[in-house]
mmCIF file of C-alpha atoms in Angstrom:
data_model
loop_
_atom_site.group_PDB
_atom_site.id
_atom_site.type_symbol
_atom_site.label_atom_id
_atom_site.label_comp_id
_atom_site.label_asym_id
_atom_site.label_seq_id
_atom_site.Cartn_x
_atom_site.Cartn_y
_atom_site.Cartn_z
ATOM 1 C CA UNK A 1 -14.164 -11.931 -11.535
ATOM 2 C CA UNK A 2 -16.803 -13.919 -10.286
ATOM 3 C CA UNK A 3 -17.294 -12.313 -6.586
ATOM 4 C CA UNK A 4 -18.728 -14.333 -3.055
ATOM 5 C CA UNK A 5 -19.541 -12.153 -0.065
ATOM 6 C CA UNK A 6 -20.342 -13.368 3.439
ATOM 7 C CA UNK A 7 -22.290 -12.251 5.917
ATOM 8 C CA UNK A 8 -23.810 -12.768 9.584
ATOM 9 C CA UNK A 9 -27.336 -11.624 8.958
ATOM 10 C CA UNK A 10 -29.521 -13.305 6.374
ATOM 11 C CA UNK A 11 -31.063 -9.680 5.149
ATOM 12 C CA UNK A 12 -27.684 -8.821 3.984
ATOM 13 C CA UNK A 13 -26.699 -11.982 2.401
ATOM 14 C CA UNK A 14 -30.096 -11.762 0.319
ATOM 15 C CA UNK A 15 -28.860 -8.141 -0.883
ATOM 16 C CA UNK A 16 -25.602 -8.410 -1.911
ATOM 17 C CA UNK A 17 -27.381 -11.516 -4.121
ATOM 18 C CA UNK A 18 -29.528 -8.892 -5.273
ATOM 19 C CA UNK A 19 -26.314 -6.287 -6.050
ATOM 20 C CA UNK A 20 -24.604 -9.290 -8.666
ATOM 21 C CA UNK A 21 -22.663 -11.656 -6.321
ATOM 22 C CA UNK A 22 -22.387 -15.164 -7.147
ATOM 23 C CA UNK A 23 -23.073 -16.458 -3.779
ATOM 24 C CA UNK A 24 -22.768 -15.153 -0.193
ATOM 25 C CA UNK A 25 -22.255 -17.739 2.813
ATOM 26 C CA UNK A 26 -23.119 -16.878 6.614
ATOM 27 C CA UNK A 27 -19.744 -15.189 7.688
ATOM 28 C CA UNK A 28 -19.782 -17.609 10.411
ATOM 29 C CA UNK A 29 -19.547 -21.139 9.102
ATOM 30 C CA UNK A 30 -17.832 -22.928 6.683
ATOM 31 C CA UNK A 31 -17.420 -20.907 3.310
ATOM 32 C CA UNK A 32 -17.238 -23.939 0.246
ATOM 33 C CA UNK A 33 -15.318 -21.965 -2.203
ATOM 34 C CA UNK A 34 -11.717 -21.551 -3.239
ATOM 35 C CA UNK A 35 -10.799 -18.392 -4.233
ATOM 36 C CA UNK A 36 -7.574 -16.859 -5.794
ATOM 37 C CA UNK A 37 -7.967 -13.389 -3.773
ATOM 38 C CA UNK A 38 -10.044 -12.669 -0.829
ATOM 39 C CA UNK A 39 -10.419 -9.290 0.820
ATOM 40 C CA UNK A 40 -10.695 -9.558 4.584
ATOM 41 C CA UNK A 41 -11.779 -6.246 6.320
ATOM 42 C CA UNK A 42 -13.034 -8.309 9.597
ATOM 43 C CA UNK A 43 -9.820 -9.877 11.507
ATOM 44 C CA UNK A 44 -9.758 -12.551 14.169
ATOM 45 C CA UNK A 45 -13.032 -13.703 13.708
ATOM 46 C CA UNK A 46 -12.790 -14.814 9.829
ATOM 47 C CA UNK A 47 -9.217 -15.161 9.243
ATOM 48 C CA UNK A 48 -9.478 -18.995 9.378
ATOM 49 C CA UNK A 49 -12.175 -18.625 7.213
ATOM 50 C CA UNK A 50 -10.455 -16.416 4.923
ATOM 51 C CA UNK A 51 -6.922 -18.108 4.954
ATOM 52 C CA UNK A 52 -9.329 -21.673 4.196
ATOM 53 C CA UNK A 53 -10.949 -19.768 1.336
ATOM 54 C CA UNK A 54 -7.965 -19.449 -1.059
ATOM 55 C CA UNK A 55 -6.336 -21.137 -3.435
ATOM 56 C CA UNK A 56 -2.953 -22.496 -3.505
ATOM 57 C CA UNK A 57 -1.020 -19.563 -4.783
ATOM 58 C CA UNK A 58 -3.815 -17.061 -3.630
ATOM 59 C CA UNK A 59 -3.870 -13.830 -2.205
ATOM 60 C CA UNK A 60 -5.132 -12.390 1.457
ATOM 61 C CA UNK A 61 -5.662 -8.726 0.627
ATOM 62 C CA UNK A 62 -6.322 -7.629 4.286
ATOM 63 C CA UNK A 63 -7.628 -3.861 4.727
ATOM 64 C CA UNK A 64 -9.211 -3.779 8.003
ATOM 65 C CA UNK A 65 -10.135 -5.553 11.494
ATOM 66 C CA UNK A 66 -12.983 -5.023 12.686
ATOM 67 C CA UNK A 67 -13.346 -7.455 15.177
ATOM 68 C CA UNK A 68 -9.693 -6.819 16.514
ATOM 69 C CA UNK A 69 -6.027 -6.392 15.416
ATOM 70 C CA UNK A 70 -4.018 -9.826 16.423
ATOM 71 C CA UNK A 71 -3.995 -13.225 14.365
ATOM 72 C CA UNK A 72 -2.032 -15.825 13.858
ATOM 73 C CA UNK A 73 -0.889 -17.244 10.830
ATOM 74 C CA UNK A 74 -0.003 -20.778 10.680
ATOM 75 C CA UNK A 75 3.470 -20.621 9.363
ATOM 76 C CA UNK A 76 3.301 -24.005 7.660
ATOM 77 C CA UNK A 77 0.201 -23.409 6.055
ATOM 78 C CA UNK A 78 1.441 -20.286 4.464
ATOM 79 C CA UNK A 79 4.452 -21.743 2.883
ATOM 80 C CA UNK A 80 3.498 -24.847 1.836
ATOM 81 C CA UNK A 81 0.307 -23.313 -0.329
ATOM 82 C CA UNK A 82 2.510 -20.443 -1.088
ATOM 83 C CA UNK A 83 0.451 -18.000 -0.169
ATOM 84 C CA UNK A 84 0.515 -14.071 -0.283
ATOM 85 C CA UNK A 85 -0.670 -11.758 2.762
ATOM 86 C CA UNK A 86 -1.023 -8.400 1.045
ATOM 87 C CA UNK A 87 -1.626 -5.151 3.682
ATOM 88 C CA UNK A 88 -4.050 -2.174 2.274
ATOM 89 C CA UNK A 89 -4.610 0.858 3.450
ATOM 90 C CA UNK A 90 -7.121 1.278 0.505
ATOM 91 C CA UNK A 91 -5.131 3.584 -1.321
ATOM 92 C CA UNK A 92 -3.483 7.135 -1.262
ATOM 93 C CA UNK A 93 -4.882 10.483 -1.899
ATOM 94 C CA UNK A 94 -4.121 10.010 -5.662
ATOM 95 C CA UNK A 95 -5.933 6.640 -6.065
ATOM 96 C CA UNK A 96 -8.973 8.747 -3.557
ATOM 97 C CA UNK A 97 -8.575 11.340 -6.341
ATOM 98 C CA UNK A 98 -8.700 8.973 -9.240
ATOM 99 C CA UNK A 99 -12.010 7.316 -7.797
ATOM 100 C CA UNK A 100 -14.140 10.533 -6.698
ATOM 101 C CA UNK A 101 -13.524 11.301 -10.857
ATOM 102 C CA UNK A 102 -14.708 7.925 -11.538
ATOM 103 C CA UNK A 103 -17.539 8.324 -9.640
ATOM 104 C CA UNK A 104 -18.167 11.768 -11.272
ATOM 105 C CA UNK A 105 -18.140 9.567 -14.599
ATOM 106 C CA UNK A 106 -21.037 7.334 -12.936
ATOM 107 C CA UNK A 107 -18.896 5.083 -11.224
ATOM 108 C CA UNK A 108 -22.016 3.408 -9.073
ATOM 109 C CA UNK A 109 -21.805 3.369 -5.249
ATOM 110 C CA UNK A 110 -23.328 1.231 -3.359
ATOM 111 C CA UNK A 111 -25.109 3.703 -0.135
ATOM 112 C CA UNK A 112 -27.196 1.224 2.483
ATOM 113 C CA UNK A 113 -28.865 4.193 3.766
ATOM 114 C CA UNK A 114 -28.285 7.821 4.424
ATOM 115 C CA UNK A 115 -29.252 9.067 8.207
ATOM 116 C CA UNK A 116 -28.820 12.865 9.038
ATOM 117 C CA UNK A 117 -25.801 13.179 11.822
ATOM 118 C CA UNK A 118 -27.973 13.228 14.502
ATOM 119 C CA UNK A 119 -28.676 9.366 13.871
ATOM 120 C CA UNK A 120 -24.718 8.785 14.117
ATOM 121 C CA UNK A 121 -25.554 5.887 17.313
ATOM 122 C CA UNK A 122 -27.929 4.054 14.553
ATOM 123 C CA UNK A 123 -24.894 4.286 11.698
ATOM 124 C CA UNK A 124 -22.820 2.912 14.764
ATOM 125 C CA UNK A 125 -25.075 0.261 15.465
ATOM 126 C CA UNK A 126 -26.309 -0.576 11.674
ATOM 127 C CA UNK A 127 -21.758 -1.342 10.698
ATOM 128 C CA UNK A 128 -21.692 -3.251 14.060
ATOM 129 C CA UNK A 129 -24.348 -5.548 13.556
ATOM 130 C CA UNK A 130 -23.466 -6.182 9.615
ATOM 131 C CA UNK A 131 -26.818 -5.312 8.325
ATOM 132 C CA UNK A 132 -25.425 -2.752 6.062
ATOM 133 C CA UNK A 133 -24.578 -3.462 2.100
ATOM 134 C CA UNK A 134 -23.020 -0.997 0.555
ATOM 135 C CA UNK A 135 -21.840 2.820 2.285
ATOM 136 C CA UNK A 136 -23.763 4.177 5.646
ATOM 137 C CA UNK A 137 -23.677 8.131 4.523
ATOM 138 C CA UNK A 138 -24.172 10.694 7.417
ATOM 139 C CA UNK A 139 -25.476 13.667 6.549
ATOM 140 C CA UNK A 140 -25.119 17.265 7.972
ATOM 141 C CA UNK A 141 -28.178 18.823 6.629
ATOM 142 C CA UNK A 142 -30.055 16.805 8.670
ATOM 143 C CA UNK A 143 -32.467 15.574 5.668
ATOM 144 C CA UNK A 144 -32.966 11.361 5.911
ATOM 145 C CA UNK A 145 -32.327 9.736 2.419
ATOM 146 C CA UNK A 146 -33.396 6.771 3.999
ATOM 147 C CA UNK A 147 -32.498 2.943 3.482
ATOM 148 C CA UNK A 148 -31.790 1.953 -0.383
ATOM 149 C CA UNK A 149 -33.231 -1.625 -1.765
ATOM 150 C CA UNK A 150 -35.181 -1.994 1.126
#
């Protein structure tokens, strides 16, 4: 699959460049791809952007909302390109087992950084601004990995 990310900070954009996508557009403004599936974890503020972004045909794979729960779906738009809105809760326990023995195989994660638990309000604030790529890993030991690519 050839994969296009978005993003509101530029940082982040540059890294996931870096980690193999194709292309990643500000999160923001107009995305100039066509896509067949797009994964939208965000909500109300790139569902436009998302719905836009596929495809006749295509597939809206939503498994989040960050910035809220409500949208609205424009009823003849979704008919008339046919298109699917798919609900995820990102698997079960057996697809959560399936992956950790993947990842014992070498499955590679992607970890932004790794703060000991005491830095939780800096995880908080590092997801809410978007500057992370990749998994922010808390850790109780209280032993800083620190911030990966950067």
């Amino acid at each position: 699959a050839t994969v296009y990310g978005t993003s509101r900070d530029p940082e982040t954009r540059a890294r996931a460049i870096e980690a193999g996508a194709a292309a990643v557009f500000d999160s923001e403004a107009d995305w100039p791809v066509r896509c067949e599936v797009v994964l939208e974890s965000v909500g109300p503020a790139t569902w436009d952007r998302s719905i836009g972004a596929l495809l006749p045909g295509g597939r809206l794979v939503v498994c989040g909302g960050t910035s809220g729960p409500v949208v609205e779906v424009n009823l003849p738009r979704l008919f008339f390109k046919q298109h699917e809105i798919i609900g995820s809760t990102m698997g079960g326990y057996g697809e959560f087992d399936a992956v950790v023995r993947l990842v014992e195989q070498g499955l590679p994660v992607a970890v932004d950084v790794e703060l000991p638990v005491s830095s939780y309000p800096e995880a908080l604030e590092r997801l809410a601004t978007g500057r992370h790529v990749g998994k922010v890993v808390l850790r109780h030991d209280g032993e800083s990995g620190g911030e990966r690519g950067a």
